[in-house]
Tab-separated table of C-alpha atoms in Angstrom:
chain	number	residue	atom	x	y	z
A	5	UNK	CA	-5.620	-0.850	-22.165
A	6	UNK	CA	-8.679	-1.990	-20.212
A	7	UNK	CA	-8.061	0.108	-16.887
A	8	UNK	CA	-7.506	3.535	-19.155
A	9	UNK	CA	-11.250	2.993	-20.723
A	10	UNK	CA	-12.308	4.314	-16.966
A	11	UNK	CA	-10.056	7.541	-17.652
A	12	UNK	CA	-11.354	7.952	-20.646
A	13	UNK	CA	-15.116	7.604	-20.116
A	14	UNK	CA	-15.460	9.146	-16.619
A	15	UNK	CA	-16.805	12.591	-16.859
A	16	UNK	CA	-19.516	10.427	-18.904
A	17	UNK	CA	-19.985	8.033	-16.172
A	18	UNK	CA	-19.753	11.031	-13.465
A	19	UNK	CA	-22.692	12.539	-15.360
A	20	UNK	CA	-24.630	9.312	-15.878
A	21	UNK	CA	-24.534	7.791	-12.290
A	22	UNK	CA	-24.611	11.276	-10.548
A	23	UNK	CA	-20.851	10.984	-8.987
A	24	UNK	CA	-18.880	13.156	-6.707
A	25	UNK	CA	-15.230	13.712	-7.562
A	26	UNK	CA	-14.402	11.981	-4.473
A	27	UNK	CA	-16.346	8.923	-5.809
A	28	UNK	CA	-14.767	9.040	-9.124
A	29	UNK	CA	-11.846	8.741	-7.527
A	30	UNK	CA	-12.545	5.381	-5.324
A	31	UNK	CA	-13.675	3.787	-8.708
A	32	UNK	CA	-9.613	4.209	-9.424
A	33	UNK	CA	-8.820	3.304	-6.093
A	34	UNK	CA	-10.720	0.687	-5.292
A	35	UNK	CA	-8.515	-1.514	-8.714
A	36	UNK	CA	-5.289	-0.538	-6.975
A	37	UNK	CA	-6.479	-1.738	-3.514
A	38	UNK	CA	-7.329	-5.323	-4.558
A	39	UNK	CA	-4.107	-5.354	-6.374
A	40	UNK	CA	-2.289	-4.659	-3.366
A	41	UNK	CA	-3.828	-7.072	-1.591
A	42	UNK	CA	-3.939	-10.048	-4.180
A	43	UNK	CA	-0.252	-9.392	-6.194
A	44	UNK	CA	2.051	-11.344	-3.453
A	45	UNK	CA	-0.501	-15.119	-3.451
A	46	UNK	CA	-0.424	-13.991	-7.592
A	47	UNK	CA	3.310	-13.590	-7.480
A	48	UNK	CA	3.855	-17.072	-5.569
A	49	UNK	CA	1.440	-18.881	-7.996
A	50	UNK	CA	3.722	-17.438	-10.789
A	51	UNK	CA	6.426	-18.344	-9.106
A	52	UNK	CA	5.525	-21.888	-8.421
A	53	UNK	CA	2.866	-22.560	-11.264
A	54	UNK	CA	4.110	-21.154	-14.251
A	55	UNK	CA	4.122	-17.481	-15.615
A	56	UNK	CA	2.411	-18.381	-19.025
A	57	UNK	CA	-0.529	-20.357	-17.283
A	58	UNK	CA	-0.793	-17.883	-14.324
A	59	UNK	CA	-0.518	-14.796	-16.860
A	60	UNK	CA	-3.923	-16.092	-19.199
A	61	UNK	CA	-5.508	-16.678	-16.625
A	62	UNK	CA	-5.182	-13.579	-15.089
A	63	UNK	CA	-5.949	-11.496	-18.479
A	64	UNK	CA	-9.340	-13.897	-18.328
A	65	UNK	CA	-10.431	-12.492	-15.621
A	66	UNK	CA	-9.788	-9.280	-15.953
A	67	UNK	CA	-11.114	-8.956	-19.416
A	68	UNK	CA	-14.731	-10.321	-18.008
A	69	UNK	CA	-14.303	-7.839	-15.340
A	70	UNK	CA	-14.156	-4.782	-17.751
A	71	UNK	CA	-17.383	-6.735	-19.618
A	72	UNK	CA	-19.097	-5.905	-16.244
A	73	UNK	CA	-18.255	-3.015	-15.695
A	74	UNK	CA	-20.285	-1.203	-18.733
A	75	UNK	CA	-23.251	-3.785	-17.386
A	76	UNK	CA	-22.992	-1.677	-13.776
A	77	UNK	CA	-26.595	0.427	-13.413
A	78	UNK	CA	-24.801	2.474	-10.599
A	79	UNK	CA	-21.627	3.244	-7.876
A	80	UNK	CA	-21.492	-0.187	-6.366
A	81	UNK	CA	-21.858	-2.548	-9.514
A	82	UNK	CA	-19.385	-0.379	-11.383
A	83	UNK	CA	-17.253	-0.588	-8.051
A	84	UNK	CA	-17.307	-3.726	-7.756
A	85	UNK	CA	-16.347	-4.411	-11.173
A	86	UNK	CA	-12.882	-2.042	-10.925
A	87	UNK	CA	-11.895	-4.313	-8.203
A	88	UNK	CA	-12.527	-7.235	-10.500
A	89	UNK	CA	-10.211	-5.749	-12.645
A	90	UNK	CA	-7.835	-5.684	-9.925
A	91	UNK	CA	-8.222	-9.186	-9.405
A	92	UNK	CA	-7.090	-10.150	-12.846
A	93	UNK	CA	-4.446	-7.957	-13.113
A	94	UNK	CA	-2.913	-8.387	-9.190
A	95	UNK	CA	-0.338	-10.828	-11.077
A	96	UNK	CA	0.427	-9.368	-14.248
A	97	UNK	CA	3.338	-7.311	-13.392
A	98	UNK	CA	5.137	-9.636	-10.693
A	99	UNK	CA	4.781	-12.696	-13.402
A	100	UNK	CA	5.405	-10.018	-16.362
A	101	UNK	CA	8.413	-8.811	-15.203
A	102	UNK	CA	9.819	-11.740	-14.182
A	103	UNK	CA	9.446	-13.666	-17.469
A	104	UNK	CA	11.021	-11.822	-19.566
A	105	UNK	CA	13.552	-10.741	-17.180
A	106	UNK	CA	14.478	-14.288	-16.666
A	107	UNK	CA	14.519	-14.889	-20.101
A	108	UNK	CA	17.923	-12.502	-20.686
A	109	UNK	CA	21.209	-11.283	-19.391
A	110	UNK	CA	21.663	-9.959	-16.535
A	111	UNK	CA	23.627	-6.737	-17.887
A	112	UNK	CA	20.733	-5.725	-20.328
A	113	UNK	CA	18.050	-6.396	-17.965
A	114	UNK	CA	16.993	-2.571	-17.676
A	115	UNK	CA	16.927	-2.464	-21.550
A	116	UNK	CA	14.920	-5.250	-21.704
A	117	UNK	CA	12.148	-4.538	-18.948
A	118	UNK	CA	12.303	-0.986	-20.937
A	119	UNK	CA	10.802	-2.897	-24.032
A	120	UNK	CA	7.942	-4.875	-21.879
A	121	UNK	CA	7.366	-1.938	-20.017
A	122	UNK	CA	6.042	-0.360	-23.859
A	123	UNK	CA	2.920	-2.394	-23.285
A	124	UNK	CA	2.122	0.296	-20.961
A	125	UNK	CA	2.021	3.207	-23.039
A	126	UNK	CA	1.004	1.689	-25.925
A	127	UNK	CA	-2.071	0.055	-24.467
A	128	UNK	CA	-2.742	3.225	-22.488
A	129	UNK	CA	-2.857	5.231	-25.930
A	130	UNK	CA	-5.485	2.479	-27.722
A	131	UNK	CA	-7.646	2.601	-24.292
A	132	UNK	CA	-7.902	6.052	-23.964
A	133	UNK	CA	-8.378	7.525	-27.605
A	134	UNK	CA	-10.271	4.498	-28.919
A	135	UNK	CA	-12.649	4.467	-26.137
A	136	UNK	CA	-13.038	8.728	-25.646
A	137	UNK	CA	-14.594	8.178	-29.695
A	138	UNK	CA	-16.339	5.340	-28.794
A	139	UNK	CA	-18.124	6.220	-26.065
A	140	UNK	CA	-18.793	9.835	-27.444
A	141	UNK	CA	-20.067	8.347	-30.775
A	142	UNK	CA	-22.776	6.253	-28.823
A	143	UNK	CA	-21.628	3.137	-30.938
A	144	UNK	CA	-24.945	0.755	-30.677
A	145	UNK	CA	-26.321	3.380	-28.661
A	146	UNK	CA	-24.369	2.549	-25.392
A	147	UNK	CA	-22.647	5.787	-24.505
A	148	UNK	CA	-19.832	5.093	-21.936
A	149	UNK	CA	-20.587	1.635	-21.720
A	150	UNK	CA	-19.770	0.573	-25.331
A	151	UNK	CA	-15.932	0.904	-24.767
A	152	UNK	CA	-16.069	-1.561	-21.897
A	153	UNK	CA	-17.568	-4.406	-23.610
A	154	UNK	CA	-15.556	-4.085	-26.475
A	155	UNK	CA	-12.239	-4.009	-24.825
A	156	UNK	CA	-13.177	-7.267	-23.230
A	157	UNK	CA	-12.285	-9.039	-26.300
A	158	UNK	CA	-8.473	-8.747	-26.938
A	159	UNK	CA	-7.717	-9.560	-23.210
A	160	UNK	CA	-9.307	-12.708	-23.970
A	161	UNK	CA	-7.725	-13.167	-26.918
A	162	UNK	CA	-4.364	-12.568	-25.733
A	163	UNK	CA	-4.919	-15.090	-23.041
A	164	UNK	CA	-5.260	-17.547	-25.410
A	165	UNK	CA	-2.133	-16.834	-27.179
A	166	UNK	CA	0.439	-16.677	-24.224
A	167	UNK	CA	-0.494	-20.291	-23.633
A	168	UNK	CA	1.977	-21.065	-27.133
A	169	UNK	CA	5.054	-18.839	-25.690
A	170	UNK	CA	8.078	-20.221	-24.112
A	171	UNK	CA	8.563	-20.155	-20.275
A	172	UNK	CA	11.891	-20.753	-18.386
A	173	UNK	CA	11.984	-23.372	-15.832
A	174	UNK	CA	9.618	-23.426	-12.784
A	175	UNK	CA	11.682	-23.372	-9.551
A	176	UNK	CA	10.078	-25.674	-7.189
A	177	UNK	CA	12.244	-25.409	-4.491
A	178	UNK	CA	10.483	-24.091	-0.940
A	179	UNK	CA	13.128	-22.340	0.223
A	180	UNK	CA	16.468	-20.213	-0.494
A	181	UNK	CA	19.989	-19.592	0.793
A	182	UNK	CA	19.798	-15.973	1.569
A	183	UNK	CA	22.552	-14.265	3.364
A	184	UNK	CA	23.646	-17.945	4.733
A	185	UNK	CA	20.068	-19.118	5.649
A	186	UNK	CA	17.549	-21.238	4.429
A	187	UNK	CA	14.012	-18.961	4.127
A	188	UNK	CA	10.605	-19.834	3.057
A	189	UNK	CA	8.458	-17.302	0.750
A	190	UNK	CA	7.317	-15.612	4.335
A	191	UNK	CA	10.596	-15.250	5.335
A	192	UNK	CA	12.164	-13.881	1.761
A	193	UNK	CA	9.602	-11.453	1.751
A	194	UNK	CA	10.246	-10.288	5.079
A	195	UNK	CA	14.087	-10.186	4.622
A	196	UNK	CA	13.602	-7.988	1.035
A	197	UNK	CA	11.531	-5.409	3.229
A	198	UNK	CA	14.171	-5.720	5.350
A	199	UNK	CA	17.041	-4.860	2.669
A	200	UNK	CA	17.310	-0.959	2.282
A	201	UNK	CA	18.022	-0.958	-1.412
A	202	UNK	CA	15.130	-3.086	-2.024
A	203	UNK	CA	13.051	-1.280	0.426
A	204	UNK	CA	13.875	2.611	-0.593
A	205	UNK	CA	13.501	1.376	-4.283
A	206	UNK	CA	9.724	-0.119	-3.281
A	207	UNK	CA	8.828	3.102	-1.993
A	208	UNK	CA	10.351	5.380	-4.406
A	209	UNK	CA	8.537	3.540	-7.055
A	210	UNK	CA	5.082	4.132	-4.782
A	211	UNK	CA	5.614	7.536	-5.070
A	212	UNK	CA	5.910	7.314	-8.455
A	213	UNK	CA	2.924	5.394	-9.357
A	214	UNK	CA	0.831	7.547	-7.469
A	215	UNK	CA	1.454	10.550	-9.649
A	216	UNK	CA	0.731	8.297	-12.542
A	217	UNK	CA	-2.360	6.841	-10.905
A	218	UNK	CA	-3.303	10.354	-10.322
A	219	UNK	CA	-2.767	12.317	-14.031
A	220	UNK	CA	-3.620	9.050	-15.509
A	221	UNK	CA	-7.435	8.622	-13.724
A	222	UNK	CA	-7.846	12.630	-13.964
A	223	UNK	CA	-6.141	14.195	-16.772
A	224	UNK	CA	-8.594	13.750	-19.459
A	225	UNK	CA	-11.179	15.116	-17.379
A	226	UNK	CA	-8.950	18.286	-16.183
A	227	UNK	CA	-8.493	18.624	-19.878
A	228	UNK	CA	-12.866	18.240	-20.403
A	229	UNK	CA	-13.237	20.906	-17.985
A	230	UNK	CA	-10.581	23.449	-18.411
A	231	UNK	CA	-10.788	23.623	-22.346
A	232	UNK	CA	-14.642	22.703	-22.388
A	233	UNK	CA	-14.029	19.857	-25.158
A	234	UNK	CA	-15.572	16.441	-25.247
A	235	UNK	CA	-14.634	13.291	-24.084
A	236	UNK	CA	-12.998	12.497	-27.373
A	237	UNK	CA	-11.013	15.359	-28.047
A	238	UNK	CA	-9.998	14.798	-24.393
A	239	UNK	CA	-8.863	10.987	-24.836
A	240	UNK	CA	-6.914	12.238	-27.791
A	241	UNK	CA	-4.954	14.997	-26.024
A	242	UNK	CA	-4.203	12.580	-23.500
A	243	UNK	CA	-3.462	9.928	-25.988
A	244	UNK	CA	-0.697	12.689	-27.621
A	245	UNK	CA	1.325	12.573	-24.132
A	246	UNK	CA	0.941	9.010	-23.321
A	247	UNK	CA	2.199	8.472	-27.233
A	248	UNK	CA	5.456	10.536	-26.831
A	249	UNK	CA	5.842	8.556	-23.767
A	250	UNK	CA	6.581	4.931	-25.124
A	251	UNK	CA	10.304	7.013	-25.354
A	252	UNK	CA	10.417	6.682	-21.599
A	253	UNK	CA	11.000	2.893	-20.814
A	254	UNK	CA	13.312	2.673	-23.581
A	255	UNK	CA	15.432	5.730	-22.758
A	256	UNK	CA	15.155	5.500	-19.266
A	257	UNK	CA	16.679	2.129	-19.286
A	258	UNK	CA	19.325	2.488	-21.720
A	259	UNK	CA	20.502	5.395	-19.759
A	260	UNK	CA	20.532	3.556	-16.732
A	261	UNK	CA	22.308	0.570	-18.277
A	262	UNK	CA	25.315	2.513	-20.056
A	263	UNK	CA	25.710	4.623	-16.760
A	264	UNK	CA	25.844	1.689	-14.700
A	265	UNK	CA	28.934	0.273	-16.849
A	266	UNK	CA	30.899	3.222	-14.763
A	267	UNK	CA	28.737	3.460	-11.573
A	268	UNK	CA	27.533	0.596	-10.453
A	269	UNK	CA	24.227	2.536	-8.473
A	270	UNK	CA	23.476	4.153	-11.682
A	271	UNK	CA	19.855	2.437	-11.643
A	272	UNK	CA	18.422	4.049	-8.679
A	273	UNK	CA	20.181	7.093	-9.387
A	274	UNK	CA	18.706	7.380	-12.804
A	275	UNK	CA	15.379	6.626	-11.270
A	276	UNK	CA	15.691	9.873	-8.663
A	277	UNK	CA	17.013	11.894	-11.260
A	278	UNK	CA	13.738	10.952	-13.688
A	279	UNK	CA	11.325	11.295	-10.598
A	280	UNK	CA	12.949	14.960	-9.257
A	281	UNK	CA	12.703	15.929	-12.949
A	282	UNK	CA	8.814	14.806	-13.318
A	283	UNK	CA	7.876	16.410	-10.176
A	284	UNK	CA	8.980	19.764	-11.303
A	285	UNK	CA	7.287	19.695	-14.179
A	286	UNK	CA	4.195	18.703	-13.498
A	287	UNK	CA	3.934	22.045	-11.355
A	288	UNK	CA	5.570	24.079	-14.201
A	289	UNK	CA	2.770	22.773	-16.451
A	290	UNK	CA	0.041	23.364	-14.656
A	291	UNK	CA	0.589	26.914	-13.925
A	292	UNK	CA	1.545	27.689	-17.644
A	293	UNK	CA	-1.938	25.797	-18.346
A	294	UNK	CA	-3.744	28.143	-15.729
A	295	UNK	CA	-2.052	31.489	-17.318
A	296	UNK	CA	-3.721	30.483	-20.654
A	297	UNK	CA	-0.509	29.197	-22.715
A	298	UNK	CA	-2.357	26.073	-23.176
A	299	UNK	CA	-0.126	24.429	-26.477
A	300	UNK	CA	3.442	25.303	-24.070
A	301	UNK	CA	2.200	23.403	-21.579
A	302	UNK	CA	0.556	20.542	-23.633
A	303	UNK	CA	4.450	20.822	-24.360
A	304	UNK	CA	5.202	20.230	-21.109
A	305	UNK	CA	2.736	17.417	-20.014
A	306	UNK	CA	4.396	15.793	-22.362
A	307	UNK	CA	7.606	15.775	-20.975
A	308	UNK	CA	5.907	14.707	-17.681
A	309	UNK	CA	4.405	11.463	-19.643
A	310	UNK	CA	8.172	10.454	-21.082
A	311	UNK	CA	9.435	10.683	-17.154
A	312	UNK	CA	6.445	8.997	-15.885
A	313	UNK	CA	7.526	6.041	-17.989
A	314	UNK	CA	11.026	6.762	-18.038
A	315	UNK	CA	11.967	6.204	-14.083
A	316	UNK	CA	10.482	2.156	-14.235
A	317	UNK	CA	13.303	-0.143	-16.381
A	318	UNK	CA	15.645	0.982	-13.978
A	319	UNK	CA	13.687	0.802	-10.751
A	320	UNK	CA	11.842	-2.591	-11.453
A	321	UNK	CA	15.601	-4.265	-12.318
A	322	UNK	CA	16.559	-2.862	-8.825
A	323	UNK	CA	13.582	-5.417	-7.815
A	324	UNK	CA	15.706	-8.357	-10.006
A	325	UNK	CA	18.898	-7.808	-9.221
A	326	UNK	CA	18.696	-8.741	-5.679
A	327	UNK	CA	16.931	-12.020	-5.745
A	328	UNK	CA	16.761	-15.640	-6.365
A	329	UNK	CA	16.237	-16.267	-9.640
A	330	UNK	CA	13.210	-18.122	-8.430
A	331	UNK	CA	12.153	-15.150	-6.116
A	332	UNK	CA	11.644	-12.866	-8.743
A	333	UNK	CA	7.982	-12.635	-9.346
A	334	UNK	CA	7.989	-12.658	-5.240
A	335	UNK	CA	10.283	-9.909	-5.371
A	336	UNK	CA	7.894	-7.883	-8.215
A	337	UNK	CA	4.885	-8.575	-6.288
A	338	UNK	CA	5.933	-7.456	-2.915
A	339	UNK	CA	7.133	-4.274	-5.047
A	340	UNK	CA	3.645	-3.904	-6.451
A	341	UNK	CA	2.190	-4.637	-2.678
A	342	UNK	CA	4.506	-1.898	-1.511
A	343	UNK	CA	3.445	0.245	-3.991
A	344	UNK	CA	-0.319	0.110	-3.862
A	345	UNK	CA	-0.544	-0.699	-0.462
A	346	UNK	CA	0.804	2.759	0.934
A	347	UNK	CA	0.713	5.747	-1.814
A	348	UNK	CA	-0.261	4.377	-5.099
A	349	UNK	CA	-3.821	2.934	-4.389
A	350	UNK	CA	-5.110	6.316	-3.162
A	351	UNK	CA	-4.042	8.717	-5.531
A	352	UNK	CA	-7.238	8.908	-7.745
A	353	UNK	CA	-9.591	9.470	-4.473
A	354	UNK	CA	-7.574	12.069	-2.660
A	355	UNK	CA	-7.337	14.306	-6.010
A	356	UNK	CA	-10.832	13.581	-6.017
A	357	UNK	CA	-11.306	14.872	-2.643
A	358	UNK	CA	-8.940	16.996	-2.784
A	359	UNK	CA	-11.235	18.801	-5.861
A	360	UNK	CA	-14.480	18.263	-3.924
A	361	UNK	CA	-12.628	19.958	-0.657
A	362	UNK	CA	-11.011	23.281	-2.608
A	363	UNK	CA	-14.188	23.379	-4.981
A	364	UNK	CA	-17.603	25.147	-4.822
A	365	UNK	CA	-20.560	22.904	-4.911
A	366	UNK	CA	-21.051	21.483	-7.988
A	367	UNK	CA	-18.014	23.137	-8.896
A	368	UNK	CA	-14.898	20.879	-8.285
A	369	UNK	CA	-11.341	22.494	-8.695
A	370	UNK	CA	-9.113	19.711	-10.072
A	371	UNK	CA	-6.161	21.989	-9.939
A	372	UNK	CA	-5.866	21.882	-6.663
A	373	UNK	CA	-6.210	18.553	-6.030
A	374	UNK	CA	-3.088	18.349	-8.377
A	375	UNK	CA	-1.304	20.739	-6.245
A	376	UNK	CA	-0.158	17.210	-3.824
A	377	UNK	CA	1.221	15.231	-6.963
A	378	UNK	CA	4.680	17.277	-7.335
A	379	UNK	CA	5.386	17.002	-3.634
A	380	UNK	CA	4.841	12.607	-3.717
A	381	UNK	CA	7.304	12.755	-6.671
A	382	UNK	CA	9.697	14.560	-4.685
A	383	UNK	CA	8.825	11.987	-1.996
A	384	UNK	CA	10.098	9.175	-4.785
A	385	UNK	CA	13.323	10.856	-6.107
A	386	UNK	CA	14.555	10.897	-2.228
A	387	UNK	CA	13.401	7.293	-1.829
A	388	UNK	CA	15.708	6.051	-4.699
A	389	UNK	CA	18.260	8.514	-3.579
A	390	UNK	CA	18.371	6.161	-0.156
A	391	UNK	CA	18.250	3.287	-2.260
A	392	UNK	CA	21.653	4.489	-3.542
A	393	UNK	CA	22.972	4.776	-0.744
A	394	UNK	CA	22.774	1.304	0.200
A	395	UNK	CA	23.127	-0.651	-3.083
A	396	UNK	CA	26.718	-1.226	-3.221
A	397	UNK	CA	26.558	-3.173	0.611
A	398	UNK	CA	23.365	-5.137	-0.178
A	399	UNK	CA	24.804	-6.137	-3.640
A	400	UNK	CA	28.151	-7.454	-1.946
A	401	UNK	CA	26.064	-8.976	0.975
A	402	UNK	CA	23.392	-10.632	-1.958
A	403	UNK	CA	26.563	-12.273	-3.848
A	404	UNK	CA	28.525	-12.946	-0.728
């Protein structure tokens, strides 16, 4: 909820602090950068703290990072700010994941990360239409920066209230019997990157997040700029896809889950399938949008939203099925470092450039820097089509 009040507010910001595309973009990039550098030392102190402690913490800081960033006067504060956000949030889906996927059976784990993964959506939904009114009703006369102050409070709040629910069992052992030897975090981490399923599935899920990093920082203001609407008209559009979209996790893993009772690679299949399927669409909607059929391919961006949600139960259990039970959050954070830390992080700034590069001065062409978001997707459904191909022999080798 508190990244998405960027999305929302930044053709406002753009306008206010004088911005390039380009640097629009590094104020996206610059949260998924920190993540990728912070998530693994996050994902150990989950690991060997607790997930409940870690996990307030973490929304803490974070929430007093989006405070500050409606405080920043220009570029650098607010800059600096994003990547505060990143700071709070680096262990959030490592010690996420892992909690409640420890907390459950193995054989419904997809179905189960589908649920937590609804916190997505939903929270993407209240940050971008609540904040697009907001900020365009000047609320105390702030503009933008009313949103960000005021979504500081529930991420406090929430912090609070993890610190009552149940965690499983800390494992404080240092090391773990993996494929007959004893390994340290260092050396578990090197053997996962090592382990093609695990591997292909980190990357494949890269790809992935990139095209979400990328419609998700820029579509609102493609949809300011090619329909000539406000920012809250915008944030509600946008809110529409991201609201058919809590079908996604849900659907995406029970799919995966009931397929995999007859194949038993039916989770990164499921995933290729979803991220071949987004990857076509997103081109197929934005050249209906160009012709002028603007309601078909509202249609359509839909459709992308419910895949870009869809592909993650499946792909994130791929991360838990082939770990220690106490390597889990590891395994999640070297997932998110994989993620951010090649494709992901960079996805709002190259669009940005991208528009800067293809556009006349003053005059950016988002389209085009949208043209490059298909072709990662198609990137991620081969990814977790290699992952396929390996799963079977790493499973046998993980329970052997």
């Amino acid at each position: 909820m508190d990244r998405m009040v960027l999305s929302a507010t930044l053709p406002l910001i753009k306008e206010d602090l004088m911005l390039t595309d380009a640097l629009c973009g590094w104020l996206g990039t610059i949260y998924f950068i920190v993540v990728a550098i912070l998530t693994v030392p996050a994902a150990i102190l989950c690991d060997r703290w607790s997930r409940k402690k870690a996990l307030s913490v973490m929304a803490v800081v974070w929430s007093i990072a989006t405070f500050l960033s409606g405080v920043g006067a220009k570029f650098s504060h607010v800059f600096l700010a994003r990547g505060g956000v990143g700071v709070g949030e680096a262990g959030f889906a490592p010690g996420g994941v892992a909690y409640v996927s420890g907390s459950f059976p193995e054989k419904n784990r997809s179905k189960v990360v589908g649920v937590f993964n609804l916190g997505a959506p939903l929270g993407t939904i209240a940050g971008l239409v609540i904040a697009g009114y907001v900020a365009e009703a000047d609320l105390w006369g702030l503009g933008w920066r009313a949103p960000f102050y005021l979504f500081a409070v529930p991420g406090i709040i929430l912090g609070i209230l993890v610190l009552f629910t149940r965690d499983y069992p800390t494992d404080s052992r240092k090391t773990y019997r993996i494929d007959g030897q004893d390994r340290g975090v260092t050396g578990a981490i090197l053997w996962m990157l090592r382990t093609p399923t695990l591997l292909f599935s980190y990357l494949g899920v890269a790809a992935m997040s990139f095209v979400g990093a990328a419609l998700g920082h820029w579509l609102p203001t493609y949809f300011v700029r090619s329909r000539g609407i406000e920012v809250g008209a915008a944030s509600l559009l946008m809110g529409g896809i991201i609201a058919a979209s809590v079908f996604g996790p849900i659907l995406g893993g029970a799919v995966a889950d009931r397929w995999r009772q007859k194949k038993s690679t039916a989770r990164p299949l499921t995933a290729g399938i979803i991220a071949l399927l987004s990857g076509i669409l997103i081109y197929v909607s934005f050249f209906i949008d160009i012709a002028g059929l603007n309601k078909v391919a509202y249609g359509i961006f839909i459709a992308v939203g419910v895949t870009l949600f869809a592909y993650a139960p499946p792909a994130y259990s791929i991360s838990q099925d082939l770990v220690p039970r106490g390597l889990r959050s590891i395994s999640m954070g070297t997932l998110v470092l994989v993620t951010y830390g090649t494709l992901a992080a960079y996805a709002p700034v190259v669009v940005g450039w991208l528009s800067d590069l293809f556009g006349a001065p003053g005059e950016p062409n988002l389209v085009m820097g949208f043209m490059v978001v298909p072709l990662v997707a198609f990137f991620g459904a081969f990814f977790f089509y290699m992952s396929h191909r390996y799963h079977d022999r790493d499973m046998k080798r993980f329970h052997s």
